[in-house]
Short mmCIF file of C-alpha atoms in Angstrom, two decimals:
data_model
loop_
_atom_site.label_atom_id
_atom_site.label_comp_id
_atom_site.label_asym_id
_atom_site.label_seq_id
_atom_site.Cartn_x
_atom_site.Cartn_y
_atom_site.Cartn_z
CA ASN A 1 -62.18 58.06 34.53
CA ASN A 2 -58.75 56.64 35.27
CA LYS A 3 -59.26 53.59 33.03
CA ASN A 4 -60.10 55.77 30.03
CA GLU A 5 -57.11 58.04 30.70
CA GLU A 6 -54.83 55.01 30.89
CA ARG A 7 -56.27 53.63 27.68
CA GLU A 8 -55.83 56.93 25.85
CA SER A 9 -52.20 57.17 26.97
CA GLU A 10 -51.52 53.78 25.40
CA MET A 11 -52.70 54.91 21.97
CA SER A 12 -50.58 57.26 19.87
CA THR A 13 -52.13 60.11 17.90
CA VAL A 14 -49.42 59.54 15.27
CA ILE A 15 -48.96 56.30 13.37
CA ASN A 16 -46.81 55.37 10.38
CA VAL A 17 -47.44 53.28 7.28
CA PHE A 18 -44.32 52.11 5.43
CA TRP A 19 -44.45 50.94 1.82
CA SER A 20 -41.69 49.31 -0.21
CA ASN A 21 -41.18 46.59 -2.81
CA ALA A 22 -37.60 45.96 -1.75
CA GLY A 23 -36.23 42.48 -2.40
CA LEU A 24 -35.20 39.96 0.20
CA LEU A 25 -31.55 40.61 -0.60
CA SER A 26 -29.84 43.88 -1.45
CA GLY A 27 -28.86 42.57 -4.89
CA SER A 28 -27.66 39.39 -6.55
CA LEU A 29 -26.31 36.30 -4.78
CA SER A 30 -22.76 37.40 -5.55
CA GLN A 31 -23.10 40.83 -3.92
CA CYS A 32 -22.59 41.88 -0.28
CA LEU A 33 -19.98 39.19 0.28
CA ASP A 34 -18.75 40.91 3.48
CA PRO A 35 -21.95 41.80 5.36
CA SER A 36 -20.02 43.20 8.35
CA ASN A 37 -18.56 45.97 6.15
CA ILE A 38 -21.05 48.84 6.56
CA THR A 39 -19.36 50.84 3.79
CA ASP A 40 -20.09 48.18 1.17
CA ALA A 41 -22.72 49.81 -1.08
CA THR A 42 -23.80 46.42 -2.50
CA CYS A 43 -25.26 45.58 0.93
CA GLU A 44 -27.62 48.56 0.78
CA GLY A 45 -31.21 48.03 -0.27
CA GLY A 46 -33.37 45.01 0.37
CA LEU A 47 -35.47 44.27 3.42
CA THR A 48 -32.57 44.73 5.83
CA SER A 49 -32.46 48.42 4.88
CA VAL A 50 -36.26 48.74 5.14
CA ALA A 51 -36.19 47.14 8.59
CA ALA A 52 -33.48 49.60 9.64
CA VAL A 53 -35.57 52.58 8.50
CA ILE A 54 -38.61 51.34 10.43
CA ARG A 55 -36.59 50.45 13.53
CA ILE A 56 -34.84 53.82 13.77
CA SER A 57 -38.14 55.62 13.14
CA ARG A 58 -39.69 53.91 16.13
CA ALA A 59 -36.58 54.52 18.25
CA ARG A 60 -36.94 58.25 17.54
CA GLY A 61 -40.47 58.21 18.90
CA ASP A 62 -42.29 58.53 15.57
CA GLY A 63 -45.07 56.23 16.79
CA PRO A 64 -46.16 52.69 15.90
CA ALA A 65 -45.55 51.41 12.38
CA LEU A 66 -47.37 49.22 9.87
CA PHE A 67 -45.54 47.48 7.02
CA PHE A 68 -46.54 44.72 4.61
CA PRO A 69 -43.63 43.11 2.70
CA VAL A 70 -44.25 41.84 -0.82
CA ILE A 71 -43.64 38.14 -1.39
CA GLU A 72 -40.63 37.43 -3.60
CA ARG A 73 -41.23 34.72 -6.20
CA THR A 74 -39.07 34.91 -9.30
CA THR A 75 -35.52 35.70 -8.16
CA ARG A 76 -32.65 33.28 -8.41
CA PHE A 77 -32.28 33.44 -4.62
CA VAL A 78 -35.82 32.18 -4.01
CA GLN A 79 -35.71 29.59 -6.79
CA MET A 80 -32.43 28.07 -5.61
CA HIS A 81 -32.86 28.23 -1.84
CA PRO A 82 -33.80 24.78 -0.43
CA LEU A 83 -36.91 26.32 1.15
CA GLY A 84 -38.07 27.74 -2.19
CA TRP A 85 -40.77 30.33 -1.68
CA GLY A 86 -40.73 29.39 2.01
CA VAL A 87 -37.54 31.43 2.41
CA ASN A 88 -39.84 34.47 2.42
CA ARG A 89 -41.35 33.26 5.67
CA LEU A 90 -37.92 32.52 7.15
CA ILE A 91 -36.73 36.06 6.48
CA MET A 92 -39.88 38.17 6.78
CA ARG A 93 -41.41 36.41 9.77
CA SER A 94 -38.60 34.68 11.66
CA GLN A 95 -35.90 37.31 11.14
CA PHE A 96 -37.85 40.57 10.95
CA GLY A 97 -41.03 39.69 12.82
CA TRP A 98 -43.58 40.76 10.18
CA ASP A 99 -46.74 38.67 10.32
CA THR A 100 -48.49 39.62 7.06
CA PHE A 101 -47.40 39.71 3.42
CA LEU A 102 -48.75 40.87 0.06
CA ALA A 103 -49.05 38.75 -3.10
CA PRO A 104 -51.07 38.78 -6.34
CA PRO A 105 -54.32 36.77 -6.61
CA SER A 106 -52.74 34.31 -9.06
CA LEU A 107 -50.40 33.05 -6.33
CA PHE A 108 -53.24 31.30 -4.54
CA SER A 109 -54.79 29.47 -7.48
CA GLY A 110 -51.70 27.88 -9.06
CA VAL A 111 -50.51 24.29 -9.00
CA ARG A 112 -47.18 24.87 -7.30
CA ASP A 113 -46.71 23.46 -3.79
CA MET A 114 -46.45 26.44 -1.44
CA SER A 115 -47.21 24.68 1.84
CA SER A 116 -43.97 26.08 3.30
CA LEU A 117 -45.58 29.53 3.16
CA GLN A 118 -48.82 28.53 4.86
CA SER A 119 -49.07 29.37 8.55
CA HIS A 120 -51.32 31.29 10.91
CA ASP A 121 -48.49 33.54 12.10
CA PHE A 122 -47.52 34.72 8.59
CA THR A 123 -50.65 35.32 6.53
CA PRO A 124 -51.29 36.86 3.10
CA LEU A 125 -53.48 39.96 2.96
CA LEU A 126 -55.73 40.32 -0.08
CA SER A 127 -59.28 41.67 0.05
CA ASN A 128 -60.58 40.85 -3.45
CA LEU A 129 -59.93 37.12 -3.43
CA ASP A 130 -62.52 34.35 -3.63
CA LEU A 131 -61.22 30.87 -2.86
CA GLY A 132 -63.20 27.65 -3.06
CA PRO A 133 -63.61 25.34 -0.05
CA THR A 134 -61.00 22.90 -1.40
CA ASN A 135 -58.30 25.55 -1.79
CA ALA A 136 -55.55 24.98 0.79
CA TRP A 137 -55.11 28.74 1.25
CA LEU A 138 -58.69 29.34 2.40
CA LYS A 139 -57.99 29.15 6.14
CA PHE A 140 -54.87 31.32 5.94
CA ILE A 141 -56.01 34.35 3.90
CA GLU A 142 -56.73 37.68 5.60
CA GLN A 143 -59.18 39.95 3.81
CA VAL A 144 -58.80 42.70 6.41
CA HIS A 145 -55.77 43.02 8.65
CA PHE A 146 -56.49 44.47 12.09
CA ASP A 147 -53.31 45.96 13.55
CA HIS A 148 -53.61 46.56 17.28
CA ASP A 149 -50.59 48.86 17.62
CA THR A 150 -51.80 51.39 15.05
CA GLY A 151 -55.56 50.88 15.23
CA ILE A 152 -55.61 50.41 11.46
CA ALA A 153 -57.88 48.02 9.57
CA ALA A 154 -55.92 47.47 6.36
CA ILE A 155 -57.71 46.58 3.11
CA VAL A 156 -55.59 45.57 0.10
CA VAL A 157 -57.21 45.31 -3.33
CA GLY A 158 -55.14 43.81 -6.15
CA GLN A 159 -55.73 43.01 -9.80
CA GLN A 160 -59.22 41.77 -10.59
CA ASP A 161 -58.43 39.99 -13.87
CA GLN A 162 -56.33 37.23 -12.34
CA PRO A 163 -57.59 33.75 -11.38
CA GLY A 164 -59.39 33.78 -8.04
CA SER A 165 -59.91 37.54 -7.94
CA VAL A 166 -63.29 39.26 -7.63
CA PRO A 167 -64.42 42.80 -8.61
CA GLN A 168 -62.58 45.53 -6.77
CA VAL A 169 -65.45 47.91 -6.03
CA GLU A 170 -67.68 45.20 -4.60
CA SER A 171 -64.76 43.93 -2.50
CA VAL A 172 -63.83 47.26 -0.94
CA ASN A 173 -67.48 48.07 -0.22
CA ALA A 174 -67.91 44.72 1.55
CA MET A 175 -64.73 45.18 3.60
CA LEU A 176 -65.67 48.76 4.59
CA ASP A 177 -69.13 47.51 5.60
CA TYR A 178 -67.48 44.84 7.75
CA VAL A 179 -65.18 47.32 9.52
CA ALA A 180 -68.11 49.70 10.09
CA LEU A 181 -70.16 46.87 11.59
CA LEU A 182 -67.34 46.00 13.99
CA ASN A 183 -67.04 49.66 14.97
CA LYS A 184 -70.77 49.80 15.57
CA ASP A 185 -70.68 46.66 17.72
CA ASN A 186 -67.73 48.12 19.60
CA GLY A 187 -69.75 51.23 20.47
CA CYS A 188 -67.68 53.59 18.37
CA PHE A 189 -70.46 55.65 16.75
CA SER A 190 -72.53 58.42 18.27
CA SER A 191 -76.31 58.15 18.58
CA ASP A 192 -76.68 59.99 15.26
CA ASP A 193 -74.70 57.40 13.32
CA MET A 194 -75.59 53.94 11.99
CA ASP A 195 -79.35 54.59 11.78
CA GLY A 196 -79.43 55.89 15.33
CA GLN A 197 -78.25 52.58 16.81
CA TYR A 198 -75.69 52.77 19.58
CA THR A 199 -74.05 49.94 21.42
CA ASN A 200 -72.16 50.37 24.66
CA PHE A 201 -68.63 49.01 24.47
CA PRO A 202 -69.32 45.34 25.32
CA THR A 203 -66.07 43.55 24.57
CA GLN A 204 -63.20 45.35 26.30
CA ASN A 205 -62.00 42.05 27.81
CA SER A 206 -62.42 40.00 24.63
CA THR A 207 -59.47 37.98 23.37
CA ASP A 208 -60.48 38.76 19.78
CA VAL A 209 -58.41 41.78 18.72
CA ARG A 210 -61.21 42.90 16.37
CA LEU A 211 -63.56 43.44 19.32
CA SER A 212 -61.23 45.62 21.36
CA ARG A 213 -61.32 49.10 19.85
CA CYS A 214 -62.50 51.49 17.14
CA TRP A 215 -60.80 50.83 13.81
CA SER A 216 -59.61 53.32 11.19
CA PRO A 217 -59.70 51.65 7.74
CA ILE A 218 -56.97 52.28 5.17
CA ALA A 219 -57.36 50.98 1.61
CA PHE A 220 -54.44 50.01 -0.66
CA PHE A 221 -55.15 49.86 -4.40
CA THR A 222 -52.48 48.07 -6.49
CA GLU A 223 -54.14 47.70 -9.91
CA ALA A 224 -52.32 49.19 -12.91
CA ASP A 225 -55.46 50.35 -14.74
CA SER A 226 -56.22 54.05 -14.26
CA LYS A 227 -59.91 53.64 -15.18
CA LYS A 228 -60.32 50.98 -12.52
CA TYR A 229 -58.62 53.23 -10.00
CA LYS A 230 -60.99 56.10 -10.74
CA ALA A 231 -63.98 53.79 -10.30
CA PHE A 232 -62.44 52.56 -7.05
CA LEU A 233 -61.94 56.11 -5.79
CA ARG A 234 -65.55 57.03 -6.59
CA ALA A 235 -66.74 53.96 -4.70
CA VAL A 236 -64.83 54.69 -1.49
CA GLN A 237 -65.83 58.37 -1.61
CA ALA A 238 -69.49 57.37 -1.85
CA HIS A 239 -69.30 54.85 0.98
CA LEU A 240 -71.05 55.84 4.22
CA ASN A 241 -67.90 54.93 6.18
CA PRO A 242 -64.95 55.53 3.82
CA PRO A 243 -61.33 54.74 4.61
CA VAL A 244 -59.35 57.51 6.28
CA LEU A 245 -56.62 57.01 3.65
CA LEU A 246 -56.51 55.56 0.12
CA ILE A 247 -53.03 54.55 -1.00
CA ASN A 248 -52.64 54.03 -4.74
CA ASP A 249 -49.61 52.10 -5.96
CA GLY A 250 -50.69 50.81 -9.33
CA ASN A 251 -48.15 52.08 -11.88
CA HIS A 252 -50.17 55.00 -13.20
CA LYS A 253 -50.72 58.70 -12.60
CA GLY A 254 -54.28 58.53 -11.30
CA ALA A 255 -53.52 59.72 -7.76
CA PRO A 256 -51.73 62.82 -6.40
CA SER A 257 -48.05 62.42 -5.56
CA VAL A 258 -48.51 64.26 -2.25
CA PRO A 259 -51.11 63.45 0.44
CA THR A 260 -54.34 65.22 -0.53
CA LYS A 261 -57.57 65.56 1.41
CA VAL A 262 -60.45 64.84 -1.00
CA ALA A 263 -63.30 64.47 1.53
CA PRO A 264 -63.92 65.40 5.20
CA ASN A 265 -62.15 62.24 6.40
CA LEU A 266 -60.55 60.78 3.27
CA TRP A 267 -56.97 61.40 2.19
CA VAL A 268 -55.46 60.08 -1.05
CA ILE A 269 -51.83 59.52 -2.06
CA GLY A 270 -50.07 57.83 -4.97
CA LEU A 271 -46.85 56.04 -4.04
CA GLU A 272 -44.05 54.63 -6.18
CA GLY A 273 -42.85 51.87 -3.88
CA PHE A 274 -43.88 49.04 -6.22
CA ARG A 275 -42.11 50.72 -9.13
CA ASN A 276 -38.94 51.76 -7.35
CA LYS A 277 -37.11 49.16 -5.29
CA THR A 278 -34.55 51.71 -4.09
CA VAL A 279 -36.93 53.65 -1.83
CA CYS A 280 -38.99 53.05 1.27
CA GLU A 281 -41.91 55.43 1.63
CA GLN A 282 -43.27 56.48 5.00
CA LEU A 283 -46.70 58.00 5.55
CA ARG A 284 -46.92 59.83 8.87
CA ILE A 285 -50.61 59.92 9.78
CA GLU A 286 -51.77 62.30 12.51
CA PHE A 287 -55.11 61.72 14.25
CA ASP A 288 -57.20 64.19 16.22
CA LYS A 289 -57.46 61.95 19.28
CA ALA A 290 -55.88 58.93 20.94
CA ASP A 291 -58.93 57.32 22.52
CA THR A 292 -59.28 53.74 21.34
CA LEU A 293 -63.02 53.83 22.04
CA LYS A 294 -63.88 56.72 19.72
CA MET A 295 -63.74 57.19 15.96
CA ARG A 296 -60.69 59.19 14.94
CA THR A 297 -60.32 61.83 12.25
CA VAL A 298 -57.08 62.28 10.30
CA SER A 299 -55.78 65.82 10.74
CA ASN A 300 -52.70 65.51 8.54
CA VAL A 301 -50.71 63.05 6.38
CA THR A 302 -47.05 63.59 5.54
CA LEU A 303 -45.01 61.67 2.95
CA ILE A 304 -41.37 60.92 3.78
CA GLN A 305 -39.18 59.12 1.25
CA HIS A 306 -36.19 57.12 2.44
CA LYS A 307 -33.48 56.02 0.04
CA ILE A 308 -32.49 52.47 0.90
CA LYS A 309 -29.72 52.62 -1.68
CA GLY A 310 -27.28 55.11 -0.18
CA LEU A 311 -28.42 54.32 3.36
CA SER A 312 -27.03 56.69 5.99
CA LEU A 313 -24.47 55.31 8.43
CA GLU A 314 -26.65 56.06 11.45
CA LEU A 315 -29.09 53.39 10.27
CA LYS A 316 -26.37 50.74 10.02
CA ASP A 317 -26.42 49.68 13.66
CA LYS A 318 -25.58 46.31 15.21
CA THR A 319 -28.98 44.91 14.30
CA TYR A 320 -28.47 45.97 10.68
CA VAL A 321 -25.13 44.12 10.53
CA SER A 322 -26.62 41.06 12.24
CA ASP A 323 -29.46 40.98 9.71
CA GLN A 324 -27.00 41.25 6.81
CA ILE A 325 -24.92 38.37 8.18
CA PHE A 326 -28.06 36.22 8.43
CA LEU A 327 -29.04 37.01 4.83
CA ARG A 328 -25.52 36.31 3.58
CA LYS A 329 -25.77 32.81 5.09
CA GLN A 330 -29.06 32.28 3.26
CA ALA A 331 -27.53 33.53 -0.01
CA ASP A 332 -24.62 31.10 0.40
CA THR A 333 -27.12 28.29 0.98
CA ALA A 334 -28.82 29.16 -2.29
CA LEU A 335 -25.49 29.28 -4.15
CA GLU A 336 -24.56 25.83 -2.87
CA ASN A 337 -27.83 24.53 -4.28
CA ASP A 338 -27.24 25.98 -7.77
CA PRO A 339 -25.15 23.61 -9.92
CA VAL A 340 -23.83 24.21 -13.44
CA VAL A 341 -25.99 22.39 -15.99
CA GLY A 342 -24.36 23.41 -19.27
CA SER A 343 -22.86 26.26 -21.26
CA SER A 344 -24.28 28.91 -23.53
CA GLY A 345 -23.52 32.00 -25.50
CA PHE A 346 -24.39 35.45 -24.17
CA MET A 347 -28.07 35.82 -23.17
CA PRO A 348 -29.30 39.45 -23.01
CA PHE A 349 -31.54 41.01 -20.38
CA ALA A 350 -35.20 40.05 -20.89
CA ARG A 351 -37.14 42.10 -18.35
CA THR A 352 -36.93 44.77 -15.65
CA ASP A 353 -39.46 45.62 -12.95
CA ASP A 354 -38.37 49.23 -12.48
CA GLU A 355 -40.26 52.28 -13.73
CA MET A 356 -39.23 51.57 -17.35
CA LYS A 357 -40.97 48.15 -17.29
CA TYR A 358 -38.69 46.80 -20.03
CA ARG A 359 -40.09 43.64 -21.67
CA LYS A 360 -37.79 42.36 -24.43
CA CYS A 361 -40.01 39.47 -25.55
CA MET A 362 -43.20 41.54 -25.76
CA GLY A 363 -41.57 43.54 -28.55
CA GLY A 364 -41.04 40.59 -30.87
CA GLU A 365 -38.55 37.77 -31.35
CA CYS A 366 -36.18 37.43 -28.39
CA PRO A 367 -33.21 35.12 -27.66
CA ILE A 368 -34.58 33.68 -24.40
CA GLY A 369 -37.89 32.89 -26.10
CA ASN A 370 -36.07 31.10 -28.91
CA LEU A 371 -34.04 29.09 -26.38
CA PHE A 372 -37.07 27.87 -24.44
CA THR A 373 -39.24 27.07 -27.47
CA SER A 374 -36.32 25.19 -29.04
CA ALA A 375 -35.98 23.24 -25.79
CA LEU A 376 -39.70 22.43 -25.86
CA ARG A 377 -39.42 21.19 -29.44
CA TRP A 378 -36.32 19.14 -28.64
CA THR A 379 -37.79 17.38 -25.58
CA THR A 380 -41.12 16.59 -27.31
CA ASP A 381 -39.89 16.13 -30.90
CA ALA A 382 -42.53 18.65 -31.95
CA ASP A 383 -42.61 20.74 -35.13
CA ILE A 384 -43.54 24.00 -33.41
CA ALA A 385 -43.76 25.28 -29.82
CA PHE A 386 -45.41 28.28 -28.17
CA LEU A 387 -44.77 30.29 -25.01
CA SER A 388 -46.40 33.45 -23.67
CA SER A 389 -44.02 36.41 -23.81
CA GLY A 390 -45.31 37.56 -20.40
CA GLY A 391 -43.68 34.63 -18.61
CA LEU A 392 -40.17 35.21 -20.00
CA ARG A 393 -37.93 37.35 -17.83
CA GLY A 394 -34.60 37.44 -16.02
CA PRO A 395 -31.30 39.32 -16.33
CA GLY A 396 -29.78 36.86 -18.81
CA TRP A 397 -26.22 35.59 -18.38
CA PRO A 398 -22.72 36.03 -19.82
CA GLU A 399 -21.18 33.57 -22.25
CA GLY A 400 -20.00 30.46 -20.49
CA PRO A 401 -21.36 28.13 -17.78
CA VAL A 402 -25.11 28.21 -17.12
CA ARG A 403 -26.56 27.27 -13.73
CA VAL A 404 -29.99 25.99 -12.78
CA GLY A 405 -30.69 29.39 -11.22
CA ASN A 406 -30.18 31.13 -14.58
CA ILE A 407 -32.88 28.95 -16.10
CA TRP A 408 -35.31 29.49 -13.23
CA GLU A 409 -34.83 33.27 -13.42
CA ALA A 410 -35.74 33.19 -17.10
CA LEU A 411 -38.96 31.19 -16.65
CA PRO A 412 -39.77 31.09 -12.91
CA PHE A 413 -43.10 29.28 -13.00
CA ALA A 414 -44.25 25.69 -12.59
CA ASN A 415 -45.78 25.47 -16.06
CA PHE A 416 -47.15 22.29 -17.62
CA LEU A 417 -45.68 21.03 -20.87
CA CYS A 418 -48.61 20.13 -23.12
CA THR A 419 -48.41 18.42 -26.51
CA GLY A 420 -51.04 17.89 -29.16
CA VAL A 421 -51.93 18.01 -32.84
CA MET A 422 -53.06 21.24 -34.56
CA SER A 423 -54.44 21.68 -38.04
CA GLY A 424 -53.01 24.32 -40.35
CA VAL A 425 -56.16 26.40 -39.88
CA SER A 426 -55.77 26.29 -36.09
CA VAL A 427 -52.14 27.38 -36.31
CA PHE A 428 -53.16 30.24 -38.60
CA ARG A 429 -55.92 31.34 -36.22
CA LEU A 430 -53.54 31.33 -33.25
CA LEU A 431 -50.90 33.37 -35.09
CA ASN A 432 -53.51 35.70 -36.56
CA TYR A 433 -54.95 36.40 -33.11
CA THR A 434 -51.64 36.96 -31.32
CA THR A 435 -50.28 39.31 -34.00
CA ALA A 436 -53.58 41.21 -34.16
CA VAL A 437 -53.95 41.98 -30.42
CA SER A 438 -50.30 42.26 -29.32
CA THR A 439 -48.76 45.72 -29.07
CA PHE A 440 -45.18 44.77 -30.11
CA GLU A 441 -43.68 47.26 -27.66
CA SER A 442 -40.70 46.30 -25.54
CA THR A 443 -42.43 47.57 -22.41
CA HIS A 444 -45.34 46.54 -20.24
CA THR A 445 -48.72 47.08 -21.93
CA ALA A 446 -52.16 45.65 -21.21
CA MET A 447 -52.06 43.27 -24.19
CA GLY A 448 -48.31 42.85 -24.55
CA ASP A 449 -48.23 39.38 -23.03
CA ARG A 450 -50.67 38.10 -25.69
CA LEU A 451 -47.69 37.76 -28.01
#
């Protein structure tokens, strides 16, 4: 009938999923000083470039887009901005209009005040998270994100060994069951599906977006353990209602680098967006039909990689320049809030988050580790001090003045300083354990941060 035809015309058979771990800014606080200069290469990269790629894609008629930015926590910009981590919301939500973000499970169980991030119009998406009733994040977390424009029910599964996380396989099975139940209640299955039960579409006029259509689930897996990924893949393949697409971005080679169909309605792809901040990856997903009231089958998935460093001039439109000017103002605000607190000799680079995963302090003695443990001993008058090598990071600094932001970059967490008395045997046991299990490699390894 005419209503169905109108509804089908409103739904695209092609949708796009964008994936990038680009930072809030294009680089450091001292770069992109003239944001109106579109030839300045230091302005390229960052979320402004990602937003430009998505915006131009939609302007070309590529179809609706889905993108989840990754919360930025440890940069000097975030640490020194008066809003702290809340500057993510200012930029991602207020400036770019994105209403959902990604973050690791540990973010939601820490002691740091993050109330500036908590809102119902900018919610974290994490499917394998279990929060207690007293946790302030409980009413803000999304375990499945239902995107009306694309018809996608997004499931994001992160690391399962962090505080607050729950097993990945059980989580994805529960979320897929939930989406399937909604689809059943929305009348999406034929009489042969769901044990022969069929429900006429009862909620077309509902204000709840979940009760308005048939949903196509997509699962994102971001764990760095290849064995866990393989178990995850087996689980979704065995599910009665699997996701139409499994996106693996967990720093390993467990998934194909090109979209691959591994089951009648399951495609798999391994992306590098979390490992490479200079690219924005686009998955163009083609469905067999546009009807919002019927289950859709994916007919093809195409991977398109966009370099956000070396951005083409056609993407640098007026909106791009306006976004850069806004971010420059925020960078200046952070700089004004970053006073000099002392002076120091040269401090070398401690960590990178690129594909090399360089970790200076996981390889053994490191200058930034010596500085912080000496500071702990000095402020407590202790004989010895300990820090986990996994928490030490940052680009270091040149010889000369040191700012508060330099210190925050090197240890960007609200840790507690604890003092106590240890026997010689206890000290020996601690050192014996850490030297026995640590890998002593200057790169990311599963046990490297035990040093």
